[in-house]
Coordinates of C-alpha atoms in Angstrom, one line a residue:
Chain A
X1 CA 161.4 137.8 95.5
X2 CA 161.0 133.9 96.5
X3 CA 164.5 134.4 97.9
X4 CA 163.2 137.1 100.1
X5 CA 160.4 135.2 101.5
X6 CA 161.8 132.1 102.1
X7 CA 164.2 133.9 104.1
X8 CA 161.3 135.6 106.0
X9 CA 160.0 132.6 106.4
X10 CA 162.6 131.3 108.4
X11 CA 162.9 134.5 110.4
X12 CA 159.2 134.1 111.4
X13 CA 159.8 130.1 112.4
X14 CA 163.4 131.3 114.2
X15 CA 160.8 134.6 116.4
X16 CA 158.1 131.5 116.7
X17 CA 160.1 129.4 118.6
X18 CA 162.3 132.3 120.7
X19 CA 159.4 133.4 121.6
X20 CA 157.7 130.0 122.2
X21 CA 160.4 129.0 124.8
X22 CA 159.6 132.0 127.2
X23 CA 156.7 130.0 128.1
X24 CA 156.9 128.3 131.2
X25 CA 157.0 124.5 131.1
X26 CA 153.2 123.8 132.5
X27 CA 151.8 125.1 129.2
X28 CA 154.4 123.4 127.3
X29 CA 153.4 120.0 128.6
X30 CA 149.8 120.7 127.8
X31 CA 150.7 122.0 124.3
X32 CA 152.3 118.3 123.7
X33 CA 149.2 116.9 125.2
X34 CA 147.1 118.4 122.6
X35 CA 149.1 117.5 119.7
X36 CA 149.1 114.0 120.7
X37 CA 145.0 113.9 121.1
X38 CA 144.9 115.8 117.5
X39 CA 147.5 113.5 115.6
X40 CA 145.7 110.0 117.4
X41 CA 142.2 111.8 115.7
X42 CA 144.1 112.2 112.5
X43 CA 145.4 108.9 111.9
X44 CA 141.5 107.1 113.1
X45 CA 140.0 109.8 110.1
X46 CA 142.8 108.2 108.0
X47 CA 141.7 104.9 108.7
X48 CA 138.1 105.3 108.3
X49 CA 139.0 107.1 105.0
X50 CA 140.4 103.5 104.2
X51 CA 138.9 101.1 106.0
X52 CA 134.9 102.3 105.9
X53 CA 132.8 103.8 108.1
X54 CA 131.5 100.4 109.7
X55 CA 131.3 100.1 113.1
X56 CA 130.7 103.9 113.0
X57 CA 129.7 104.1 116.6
X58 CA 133.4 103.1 117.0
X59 CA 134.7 105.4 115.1
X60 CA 132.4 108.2 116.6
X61 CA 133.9 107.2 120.3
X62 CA 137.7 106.5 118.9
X63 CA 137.3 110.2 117.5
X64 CA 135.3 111.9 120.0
X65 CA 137.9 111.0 122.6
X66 CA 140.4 112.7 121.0
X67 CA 139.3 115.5 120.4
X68 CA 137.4 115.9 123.7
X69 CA 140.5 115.7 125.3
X70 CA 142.4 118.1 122.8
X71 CA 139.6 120.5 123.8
X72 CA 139.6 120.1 127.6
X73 CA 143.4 120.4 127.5
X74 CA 143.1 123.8 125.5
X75 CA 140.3 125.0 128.6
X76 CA 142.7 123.9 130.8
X77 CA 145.0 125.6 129.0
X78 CA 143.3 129.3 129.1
X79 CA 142.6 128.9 132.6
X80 CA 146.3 128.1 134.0
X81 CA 148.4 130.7 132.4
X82 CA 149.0 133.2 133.7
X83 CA 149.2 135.7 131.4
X84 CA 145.7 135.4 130.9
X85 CA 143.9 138.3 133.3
X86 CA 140.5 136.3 133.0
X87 CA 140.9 133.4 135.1
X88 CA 143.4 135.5 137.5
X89 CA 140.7 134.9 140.3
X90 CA 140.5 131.0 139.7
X91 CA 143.2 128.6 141.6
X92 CA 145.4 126.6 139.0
X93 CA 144.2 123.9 141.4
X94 CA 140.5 124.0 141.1
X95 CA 140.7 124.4 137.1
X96 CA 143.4 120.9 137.2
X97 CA 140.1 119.9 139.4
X98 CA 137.7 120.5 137.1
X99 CA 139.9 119.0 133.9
X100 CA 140.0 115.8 136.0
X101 CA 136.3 115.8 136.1
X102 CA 135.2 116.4 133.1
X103 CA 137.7 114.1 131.3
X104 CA 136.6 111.0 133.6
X105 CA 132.6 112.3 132.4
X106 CA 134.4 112.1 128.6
X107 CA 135.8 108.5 129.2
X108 CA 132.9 106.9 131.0
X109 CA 130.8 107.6 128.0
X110 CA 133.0 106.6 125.1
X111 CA 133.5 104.0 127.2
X112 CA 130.0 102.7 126.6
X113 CA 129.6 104.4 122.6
X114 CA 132.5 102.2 122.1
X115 CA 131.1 98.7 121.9
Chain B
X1 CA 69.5 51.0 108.5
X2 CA 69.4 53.6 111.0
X3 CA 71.9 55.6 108.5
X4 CA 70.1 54.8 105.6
X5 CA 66.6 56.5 107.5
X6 CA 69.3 59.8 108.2
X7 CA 71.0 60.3 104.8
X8 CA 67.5 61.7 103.0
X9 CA 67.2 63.8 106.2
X10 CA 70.9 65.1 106.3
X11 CA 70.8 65.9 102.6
X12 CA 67.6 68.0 103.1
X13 CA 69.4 70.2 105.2
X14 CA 72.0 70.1 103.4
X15 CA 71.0 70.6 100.6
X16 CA 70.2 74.7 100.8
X17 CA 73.4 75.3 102.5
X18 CA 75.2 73.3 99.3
X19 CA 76.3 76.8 98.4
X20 CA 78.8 78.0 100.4
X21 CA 82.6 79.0 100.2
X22 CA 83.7 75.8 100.3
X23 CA 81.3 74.7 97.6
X24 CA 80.8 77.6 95.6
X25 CA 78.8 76.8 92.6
X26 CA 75.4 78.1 92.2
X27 CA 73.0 75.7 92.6
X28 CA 69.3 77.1 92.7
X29 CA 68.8 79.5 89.9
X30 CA 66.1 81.9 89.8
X31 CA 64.9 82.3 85.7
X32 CA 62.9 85.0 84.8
X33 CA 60.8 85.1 81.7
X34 CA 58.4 87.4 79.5
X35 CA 56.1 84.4 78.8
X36 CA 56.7 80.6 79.3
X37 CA 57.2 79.6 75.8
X38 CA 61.4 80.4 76.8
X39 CA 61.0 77.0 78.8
X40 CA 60.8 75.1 75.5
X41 CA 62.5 77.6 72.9
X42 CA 65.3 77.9 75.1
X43 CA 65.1 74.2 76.7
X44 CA 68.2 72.5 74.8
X45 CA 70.0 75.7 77.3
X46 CA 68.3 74.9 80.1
X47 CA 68.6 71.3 80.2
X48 CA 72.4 71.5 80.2
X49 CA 72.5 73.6 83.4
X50 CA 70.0 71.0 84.8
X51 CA 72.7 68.2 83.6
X52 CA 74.9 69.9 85.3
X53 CA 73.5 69.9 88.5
X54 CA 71.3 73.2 88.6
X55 CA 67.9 73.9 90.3
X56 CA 65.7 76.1 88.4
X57 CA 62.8 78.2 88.9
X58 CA 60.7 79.9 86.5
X59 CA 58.8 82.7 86.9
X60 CA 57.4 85.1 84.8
X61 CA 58.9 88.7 85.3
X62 CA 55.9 90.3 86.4
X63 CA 55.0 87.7 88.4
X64 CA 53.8 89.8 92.1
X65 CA 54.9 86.2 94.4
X66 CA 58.5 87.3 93.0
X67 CA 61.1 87.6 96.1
X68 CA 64.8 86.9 96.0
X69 CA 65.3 86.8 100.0
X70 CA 63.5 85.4 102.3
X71 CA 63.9 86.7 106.2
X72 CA 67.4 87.7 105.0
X73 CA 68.4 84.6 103.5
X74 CA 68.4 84.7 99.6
X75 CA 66.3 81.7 98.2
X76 CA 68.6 81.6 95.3
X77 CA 72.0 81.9 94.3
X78 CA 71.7 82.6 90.7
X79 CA 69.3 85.0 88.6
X80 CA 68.6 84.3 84.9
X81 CA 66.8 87.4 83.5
X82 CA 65.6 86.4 80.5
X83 CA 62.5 88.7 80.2
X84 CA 63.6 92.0 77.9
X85 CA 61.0 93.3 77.8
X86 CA 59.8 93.9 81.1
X87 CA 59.0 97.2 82.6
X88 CA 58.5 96.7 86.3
X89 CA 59.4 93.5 88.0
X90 CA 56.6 91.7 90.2
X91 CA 57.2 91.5 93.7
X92 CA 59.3 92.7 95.6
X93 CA 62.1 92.9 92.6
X94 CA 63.5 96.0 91.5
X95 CA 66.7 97.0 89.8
X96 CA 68.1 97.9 93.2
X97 CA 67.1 94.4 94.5
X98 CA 69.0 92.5 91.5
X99 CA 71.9 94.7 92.1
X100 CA 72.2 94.3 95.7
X101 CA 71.8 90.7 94.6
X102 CA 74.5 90.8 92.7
X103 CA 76.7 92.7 95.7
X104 CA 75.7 89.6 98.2
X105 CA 77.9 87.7 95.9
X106 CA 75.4 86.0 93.8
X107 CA 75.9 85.6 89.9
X108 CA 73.5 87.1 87.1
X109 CA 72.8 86.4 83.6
X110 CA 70.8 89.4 81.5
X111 CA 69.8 88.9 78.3
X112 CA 68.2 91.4 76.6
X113 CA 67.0 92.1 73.0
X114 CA 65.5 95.2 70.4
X115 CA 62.8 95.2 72.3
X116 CA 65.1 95.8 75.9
X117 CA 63.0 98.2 78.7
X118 CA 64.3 100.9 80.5
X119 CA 64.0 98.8 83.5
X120 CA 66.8 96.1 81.8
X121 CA 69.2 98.6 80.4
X122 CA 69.1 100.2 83.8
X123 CA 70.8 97.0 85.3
X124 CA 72.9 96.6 82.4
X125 CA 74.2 100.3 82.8
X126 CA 74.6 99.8 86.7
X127 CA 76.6 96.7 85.9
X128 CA 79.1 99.0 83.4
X129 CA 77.9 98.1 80.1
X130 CA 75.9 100.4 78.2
X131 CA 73.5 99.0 75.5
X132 CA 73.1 101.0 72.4
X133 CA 70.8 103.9 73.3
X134 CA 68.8 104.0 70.0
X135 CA 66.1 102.2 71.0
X136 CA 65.4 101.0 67.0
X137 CA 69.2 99.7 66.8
X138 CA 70.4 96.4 66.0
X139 CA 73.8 95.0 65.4
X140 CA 74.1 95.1 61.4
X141 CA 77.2 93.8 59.8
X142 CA 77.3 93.3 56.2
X143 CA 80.6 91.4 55.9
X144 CA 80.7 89.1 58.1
X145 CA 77.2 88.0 58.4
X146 CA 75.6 84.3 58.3
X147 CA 73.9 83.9 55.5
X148 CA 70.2 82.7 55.8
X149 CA 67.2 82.8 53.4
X150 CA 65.6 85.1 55.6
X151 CA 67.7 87.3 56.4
X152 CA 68.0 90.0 54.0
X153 CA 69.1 92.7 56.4
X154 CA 72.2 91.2 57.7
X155 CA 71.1 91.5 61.5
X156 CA 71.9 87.8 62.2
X157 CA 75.4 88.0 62.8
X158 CA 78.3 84.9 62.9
X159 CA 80.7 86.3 65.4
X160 CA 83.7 84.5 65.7
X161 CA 85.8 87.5 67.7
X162 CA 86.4 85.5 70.9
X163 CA 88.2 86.7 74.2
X164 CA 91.2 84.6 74.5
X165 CA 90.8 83.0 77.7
X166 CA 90.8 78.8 78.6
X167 CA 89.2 79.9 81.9
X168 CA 86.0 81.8 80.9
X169 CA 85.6 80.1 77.4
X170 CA 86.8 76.6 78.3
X171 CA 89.9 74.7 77.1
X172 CA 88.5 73.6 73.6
X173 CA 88.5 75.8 71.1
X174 CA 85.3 77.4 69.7
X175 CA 85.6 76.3 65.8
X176 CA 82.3 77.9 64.5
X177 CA 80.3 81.2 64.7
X178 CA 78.6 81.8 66.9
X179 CA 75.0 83.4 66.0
X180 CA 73.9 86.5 67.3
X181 CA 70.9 88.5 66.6
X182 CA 70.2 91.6 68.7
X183 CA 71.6 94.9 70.0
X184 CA 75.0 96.1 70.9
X185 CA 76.3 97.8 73.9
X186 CA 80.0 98.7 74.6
X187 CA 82.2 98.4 77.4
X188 CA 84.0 101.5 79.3
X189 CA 87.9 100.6 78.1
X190 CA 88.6 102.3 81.5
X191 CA 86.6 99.4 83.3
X192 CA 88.7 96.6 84.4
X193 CA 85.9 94.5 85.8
X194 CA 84.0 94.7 82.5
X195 CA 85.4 92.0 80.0
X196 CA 84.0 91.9 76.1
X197 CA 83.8 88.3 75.5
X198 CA 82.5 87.9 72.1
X199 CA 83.0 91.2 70.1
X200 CA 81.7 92.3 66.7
X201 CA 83.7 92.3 63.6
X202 CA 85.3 95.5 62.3
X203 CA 82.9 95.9 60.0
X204 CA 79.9 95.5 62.6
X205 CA 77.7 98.9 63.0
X206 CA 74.5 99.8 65.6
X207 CA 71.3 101.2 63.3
X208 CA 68.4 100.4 62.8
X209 CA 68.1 98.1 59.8
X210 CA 64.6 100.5 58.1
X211 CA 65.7 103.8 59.0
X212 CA 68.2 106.0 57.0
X213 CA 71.4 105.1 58.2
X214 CA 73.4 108.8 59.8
X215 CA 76.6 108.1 61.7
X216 CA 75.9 105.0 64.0
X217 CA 76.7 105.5 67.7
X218 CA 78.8 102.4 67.8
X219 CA 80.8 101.2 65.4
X220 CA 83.2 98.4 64.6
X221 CA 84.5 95.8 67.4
X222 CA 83.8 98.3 70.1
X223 CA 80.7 96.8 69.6
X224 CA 80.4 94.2 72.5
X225 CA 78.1 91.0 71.5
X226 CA 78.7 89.4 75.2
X227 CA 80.1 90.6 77.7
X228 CA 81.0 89.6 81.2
X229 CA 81.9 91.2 84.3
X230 CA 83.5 90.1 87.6
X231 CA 82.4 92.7 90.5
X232 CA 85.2 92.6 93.3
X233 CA 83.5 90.5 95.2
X234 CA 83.5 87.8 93.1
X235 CA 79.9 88.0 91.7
X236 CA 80.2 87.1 87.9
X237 CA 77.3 88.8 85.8
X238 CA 76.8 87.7 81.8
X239 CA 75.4 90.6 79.7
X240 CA 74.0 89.9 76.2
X241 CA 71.7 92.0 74.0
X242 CA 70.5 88.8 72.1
X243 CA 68.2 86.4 73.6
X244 CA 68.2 84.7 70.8
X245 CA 71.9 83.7 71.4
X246 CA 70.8 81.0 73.5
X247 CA 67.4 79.4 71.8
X248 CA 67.3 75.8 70.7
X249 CA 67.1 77.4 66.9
X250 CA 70.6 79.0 67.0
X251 CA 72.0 76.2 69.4
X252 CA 71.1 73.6 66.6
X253 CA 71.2 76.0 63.1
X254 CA 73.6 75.5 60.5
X255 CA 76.3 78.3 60.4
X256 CA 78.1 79.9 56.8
X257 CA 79.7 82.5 58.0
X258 CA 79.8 85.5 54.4
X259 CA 82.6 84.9 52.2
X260 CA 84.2 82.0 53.9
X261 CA 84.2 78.7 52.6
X262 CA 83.4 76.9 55.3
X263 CA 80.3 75.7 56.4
X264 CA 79.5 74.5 60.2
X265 CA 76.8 72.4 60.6
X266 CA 76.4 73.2 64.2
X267 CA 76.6 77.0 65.4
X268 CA 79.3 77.5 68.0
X269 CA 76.2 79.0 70.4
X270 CA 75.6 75.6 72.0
X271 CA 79.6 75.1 73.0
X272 CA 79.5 78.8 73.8
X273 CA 76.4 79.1 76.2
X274 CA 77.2 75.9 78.0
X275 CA 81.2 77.2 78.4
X276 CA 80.2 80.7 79.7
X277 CA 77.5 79.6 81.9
X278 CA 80.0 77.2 83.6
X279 CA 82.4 80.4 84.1
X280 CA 79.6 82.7 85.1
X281 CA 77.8 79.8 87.9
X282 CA 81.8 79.3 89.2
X283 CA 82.3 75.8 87.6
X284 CA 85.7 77.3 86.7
X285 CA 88.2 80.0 87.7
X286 CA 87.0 79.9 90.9
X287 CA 90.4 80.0 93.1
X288 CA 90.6 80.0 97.1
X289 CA 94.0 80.5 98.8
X290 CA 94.3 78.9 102.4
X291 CA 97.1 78.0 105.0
X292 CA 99.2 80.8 104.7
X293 CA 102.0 80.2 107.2
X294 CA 105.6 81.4 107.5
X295 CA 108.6 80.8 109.7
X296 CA 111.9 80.6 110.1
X297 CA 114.4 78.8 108.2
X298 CA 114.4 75.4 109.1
X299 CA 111.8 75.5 111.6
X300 CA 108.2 74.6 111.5
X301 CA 106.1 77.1 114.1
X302 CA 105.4 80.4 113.0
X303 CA 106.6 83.1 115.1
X304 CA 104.9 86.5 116.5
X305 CA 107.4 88.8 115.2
X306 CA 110.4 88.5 113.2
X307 CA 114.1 90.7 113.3
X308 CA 115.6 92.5 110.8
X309 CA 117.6 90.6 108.4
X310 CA 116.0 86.8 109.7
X311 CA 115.7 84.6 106.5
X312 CA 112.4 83.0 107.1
X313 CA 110.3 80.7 104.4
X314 CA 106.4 81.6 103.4
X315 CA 104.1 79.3 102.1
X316 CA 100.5 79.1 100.8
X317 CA 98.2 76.8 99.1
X318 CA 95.6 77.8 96.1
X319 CA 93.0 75.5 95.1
X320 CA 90.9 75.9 91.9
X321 CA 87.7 74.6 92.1
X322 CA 86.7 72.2 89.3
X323 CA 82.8 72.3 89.8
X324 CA 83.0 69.3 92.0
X325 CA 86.4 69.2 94.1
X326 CA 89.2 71.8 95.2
X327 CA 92.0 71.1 92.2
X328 CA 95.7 72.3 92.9
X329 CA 96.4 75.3 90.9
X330 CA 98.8 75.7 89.2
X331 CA 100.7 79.4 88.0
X332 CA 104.5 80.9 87.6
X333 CA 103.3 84.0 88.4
X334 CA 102.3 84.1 91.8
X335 CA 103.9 86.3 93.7
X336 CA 104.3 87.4 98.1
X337 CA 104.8 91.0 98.5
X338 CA 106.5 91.9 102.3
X339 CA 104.7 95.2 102.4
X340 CA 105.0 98.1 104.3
X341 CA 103.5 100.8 103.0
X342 CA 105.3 99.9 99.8
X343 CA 106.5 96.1 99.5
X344 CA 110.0 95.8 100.2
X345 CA 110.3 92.7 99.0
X346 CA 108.7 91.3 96.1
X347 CA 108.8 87.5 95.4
X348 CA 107.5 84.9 92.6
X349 CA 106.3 81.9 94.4
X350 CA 107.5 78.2 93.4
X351 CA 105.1 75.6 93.2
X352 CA 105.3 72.0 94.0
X353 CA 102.3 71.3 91.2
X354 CA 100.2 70.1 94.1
X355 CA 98.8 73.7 95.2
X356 CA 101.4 74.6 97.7
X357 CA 103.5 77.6 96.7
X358 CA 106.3 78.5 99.0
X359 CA 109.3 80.9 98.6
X360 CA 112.1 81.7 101.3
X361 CA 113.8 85.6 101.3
X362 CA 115.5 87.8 104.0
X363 CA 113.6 90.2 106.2
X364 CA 114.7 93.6 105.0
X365 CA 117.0 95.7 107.3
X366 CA 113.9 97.8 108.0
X367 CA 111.8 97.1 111.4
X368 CA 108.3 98.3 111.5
X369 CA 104.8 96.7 110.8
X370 CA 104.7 94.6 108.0
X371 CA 102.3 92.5 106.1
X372 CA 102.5 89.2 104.1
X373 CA 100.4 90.6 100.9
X374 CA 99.3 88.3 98.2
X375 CA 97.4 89.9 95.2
X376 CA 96.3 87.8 92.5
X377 CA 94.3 88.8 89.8
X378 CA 94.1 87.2 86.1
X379 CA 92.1 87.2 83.8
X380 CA 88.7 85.1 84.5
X381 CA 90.2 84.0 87.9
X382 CA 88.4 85.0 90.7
X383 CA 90.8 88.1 92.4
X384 CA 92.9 86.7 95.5
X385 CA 93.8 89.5 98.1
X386 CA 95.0 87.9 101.5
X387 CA 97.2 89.8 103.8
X388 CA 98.9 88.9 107.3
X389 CA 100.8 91.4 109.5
X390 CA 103.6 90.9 111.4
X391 CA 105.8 92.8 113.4
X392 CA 109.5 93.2 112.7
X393 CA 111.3 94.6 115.4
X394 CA 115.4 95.7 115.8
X395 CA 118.4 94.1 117.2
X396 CA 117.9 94.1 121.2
X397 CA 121.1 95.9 122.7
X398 CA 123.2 92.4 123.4
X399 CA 122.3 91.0 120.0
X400 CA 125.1 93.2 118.7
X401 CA 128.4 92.2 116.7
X402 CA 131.1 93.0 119.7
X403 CA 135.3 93.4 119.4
X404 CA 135.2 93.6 115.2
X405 CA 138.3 93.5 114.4
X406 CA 138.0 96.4 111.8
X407 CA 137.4 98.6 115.1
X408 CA 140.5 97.1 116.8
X409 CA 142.2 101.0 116.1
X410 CA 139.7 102.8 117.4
X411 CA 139.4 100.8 120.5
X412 CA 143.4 101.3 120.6
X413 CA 142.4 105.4 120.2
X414 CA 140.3 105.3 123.3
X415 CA 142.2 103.4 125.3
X416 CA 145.7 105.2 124.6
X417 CA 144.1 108.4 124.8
X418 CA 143.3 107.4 128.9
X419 CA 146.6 106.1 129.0
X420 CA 147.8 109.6 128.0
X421 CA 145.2 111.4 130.1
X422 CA 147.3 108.9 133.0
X423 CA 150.8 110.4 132.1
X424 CA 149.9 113.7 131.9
X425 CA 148.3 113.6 134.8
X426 CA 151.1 112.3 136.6
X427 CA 153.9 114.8 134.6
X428 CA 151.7 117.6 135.0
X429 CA 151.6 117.7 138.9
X430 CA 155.0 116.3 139.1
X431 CA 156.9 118.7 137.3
X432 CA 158.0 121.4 139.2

């Protein structure tokens, strides 16, 4: 039994990632994006876990900027693949347009939340 | 010599203003009397409070030329009602008028005795102290009364159940009883103002002495022989339901007290009427708190609102007044509250012996308005309640800690988070 699924476990991880490199290289970039904004976010929780929440308006900003970008990355995301008949009407332009945007909005106010 | 023709002049004028809150013992006393014979049986009293400075009047109680005030200005500062029995007051004296005398701030003695009126028990009662309703009652104690020839009844009574208190009954000890012959009242426990001063023994009951005795309305040491009260404006009122307490006969009578050996030669009534009467005129425990200031730490001008957390000092002086002069008082237990709906800071006061009590603290992380609260009540002290507000306001936006070290990482976060935002930017559209 535990032999079994540990062996479907690795079948499942082997599919994952054959299937994962059919997707075109745009997407992949963004993927790596988000995993960097989420693992920065992970390691400042860490640290507040240790350190204290003191400067918590800090830690708000540190955090927030993470994971703002981890979610404009992911709407960026939906909106450029392909694959995804919703946004087939919207120019992979205008939504890398609009990702620009908003994510200079996000940094001009953690930029002054930081301090 | 032109001085010398002013100084009779000054002092005339001064001389009806001598009461005032910087000066606040009484010093024209109004006495009231059934007949004038209480000049002489009661003089060896009266003298000592003209020893001691006093004016007096007397009047008899239904005299009609009786008037406390005078185009809104009360002629006197102190009322001595010693007239029990008197139905109706002359003049324009009622039981309202004494009472709103007493609510001006003025000071009352009332001594009453078996033969009280309506008209006296009705002040007594307004004042919180009820005398014994029974109109036939007298305070009967056959333990611990002096013994006479007499006397076979046990009504004169040698109380030696004192309050225990320097500042109403003066420093000295009272060593002998002190005679009482009249009726009892009680006092509400519930009545802070109210204080008994002299109470009857255990053993003390309210009857009359020739009727069949059935279960006495007051009983035991809730009986009160004197009493006092302190209304909260300061007003001090003496209540007694013996007359006799202060005649030249008990001042100067020899005391035995039942069943103990010793035998006084002098009554403690003398010691006792001249102590009280200096507590109840304000000779003593009369306390005034002035110059209340606070600033900061190590700086001298007191500021118009403070920030949170500023360490800042408080000071402020209490006198006592000695009968003559403002005296430094001295207390441990006087304490600031920094009050805001609650005090959040709560803080004993240290005193350099010399009347100035100062403390330092730290403005609680809290902004709002605040007050500087002092409230000091003890027992036979006049009550001190003085407050000052002050603001407390927050850190302005650039009076903020900046680049702490402890936020070094997240700082780091944002930062590389833009850097990335920058690369990705770049990779993304460069890529194909």
């Amino acid at each position: 039994m535990a032999k079994s699924s540990s062996t479907d476990a690795v079948t499942l991880i082997r599919s994952l990632r054959s299937a994962y490199a059919a997707t075109p290289t745009n997407l992949k970039i963004i993927d790596l994006y988000v995993v960097f904004a989420i693992a920065t976010a992970l390691i400042q929780v860490v640290y507040m876990g240790i350190v204290g929440s003191f400067p918590f308006n800090s830690f708000l900003s540190g955090l927030l900027s993470c994971v703002g970008t981890a979610v404009l990355a992911v709407c960026l995301r939906i909106q450029v693949n392909k694959e995804n008949k919703e946004f087939k009407d919207l120019a992979p332009e205008r939504a890398f347009a609009d990702f620009v945007l908003c994510n200079l909005v996000l940094h001009l106010v953690i930029m002054n939340f930081l301090g | 010599m032109a001085k010398k023709f002013f100084c009779p002049l000054l002092l005339l004028l001064l001389l009806p203003e001598s009461f005032s809150a910087d000066n606040p013992t009484d010093r024209r006393l109004l006495i009231l009397v059934d007949d004038l014979t209480i000049r002489s049986s009661h003089s060896l009293f009266f003298k000592s409070l003209e020893s001691r400075g006093y004016s007096l009047e007397f009047r008899l109680a239904d005299d009609p030329k009786i008037s406390l005030q005078r185009y809104g200005h009360y002629l006197y500062d102190g009322l001595v009602i010693f007239s029990p029995s008197v139905q109706r007051f002359g003049g324009s004296l009622d039981q309202a008028a004494v009472l709103d005398f007493v609510d001006a701030g003025h000071d009352l003695i009332l001594a009453a005795d078996s033969s009280a009126s309506d008209l006296i028990r009705g002040i007594a009662s307004d004042s919180g102290v009820d005398f014994d309703e029974d109109a036939e009652a007298v305070v009967i104690d056959h333990v611990s009364y002096a013994v006479s020839e007499t006397d076979g009844e046990h009504t004169l009574i040698a109380a030696d159940d004192f309050i225990q208190s320097d500042v109403i009954l003066g420093e000295k000890r009272i060593e002998a009883p002190v005679l009482f012959r009249g009726i009892g009242h009680s006092v509400n426990p519930s009545n802070t103002l109210a204080l008994k001063v002299l109470s009857a023994s255990p053993s003390a009951y309210s009857a009359s002495p020739r009727a069949k005795l059935s279960s006495p309305s007051l009983t035991g040491s809730t009986i009160a022989l004197v009493s006092v009260v302190q209304a909260r404006n300061n007003a001090r009122m003496l209540i007694t339901g013996s007359l006799d307490l202060f005649t030249n006969r008990f001042l100067r009578s020899s005391v035995w007290k039942a069943g103990s050996s010793n035998k006084y030669e002098k009554s403690g009534n003398e010691q006792f009427v001249t102590e009280i009467s200096k507590w109840v005129f304000h000779e003593r425990g009369h306390l005034k708190a002035v110059n209340m200031t606070h600033h900061f730490v190590g700086e001298k001008t007191e500021p118009a609102v403070y920030r949170i957390n500023d360490d800042l000092e408080y000071s402020i002086e209490i006198y006592e007044w000695s009968g003559t002069s403002w005296k430094p008082y001295v207390a441990d237990d006087v304490q600031v509250q920094f009050y805001m709906m609650s005090p959040y800071v709560l803080k004993t006061l240290s005193t350099n012996l010399m009347g100035l009590y100062s403390t330092s603290f730290k403005v609680p992380d809290v902004y709002g308005v605040f007050q500087f609260k002092v409230e000091y009540q003890r027992l036979g002290y006049t009550s001190l309640s003085l407050s000052k507000q002050i603001p407390v306001r927050p850190y302005r936006h650039n009076e903020y800690e900046r680049f702490i070290p402890a936020a070094f990482p997240y700082y780091g976060a944002s930062f590389s988070t833009m850097a990335g935002f920058f690369i990705f930017t770049i990779v993304y559209l460069y890529n194909k």
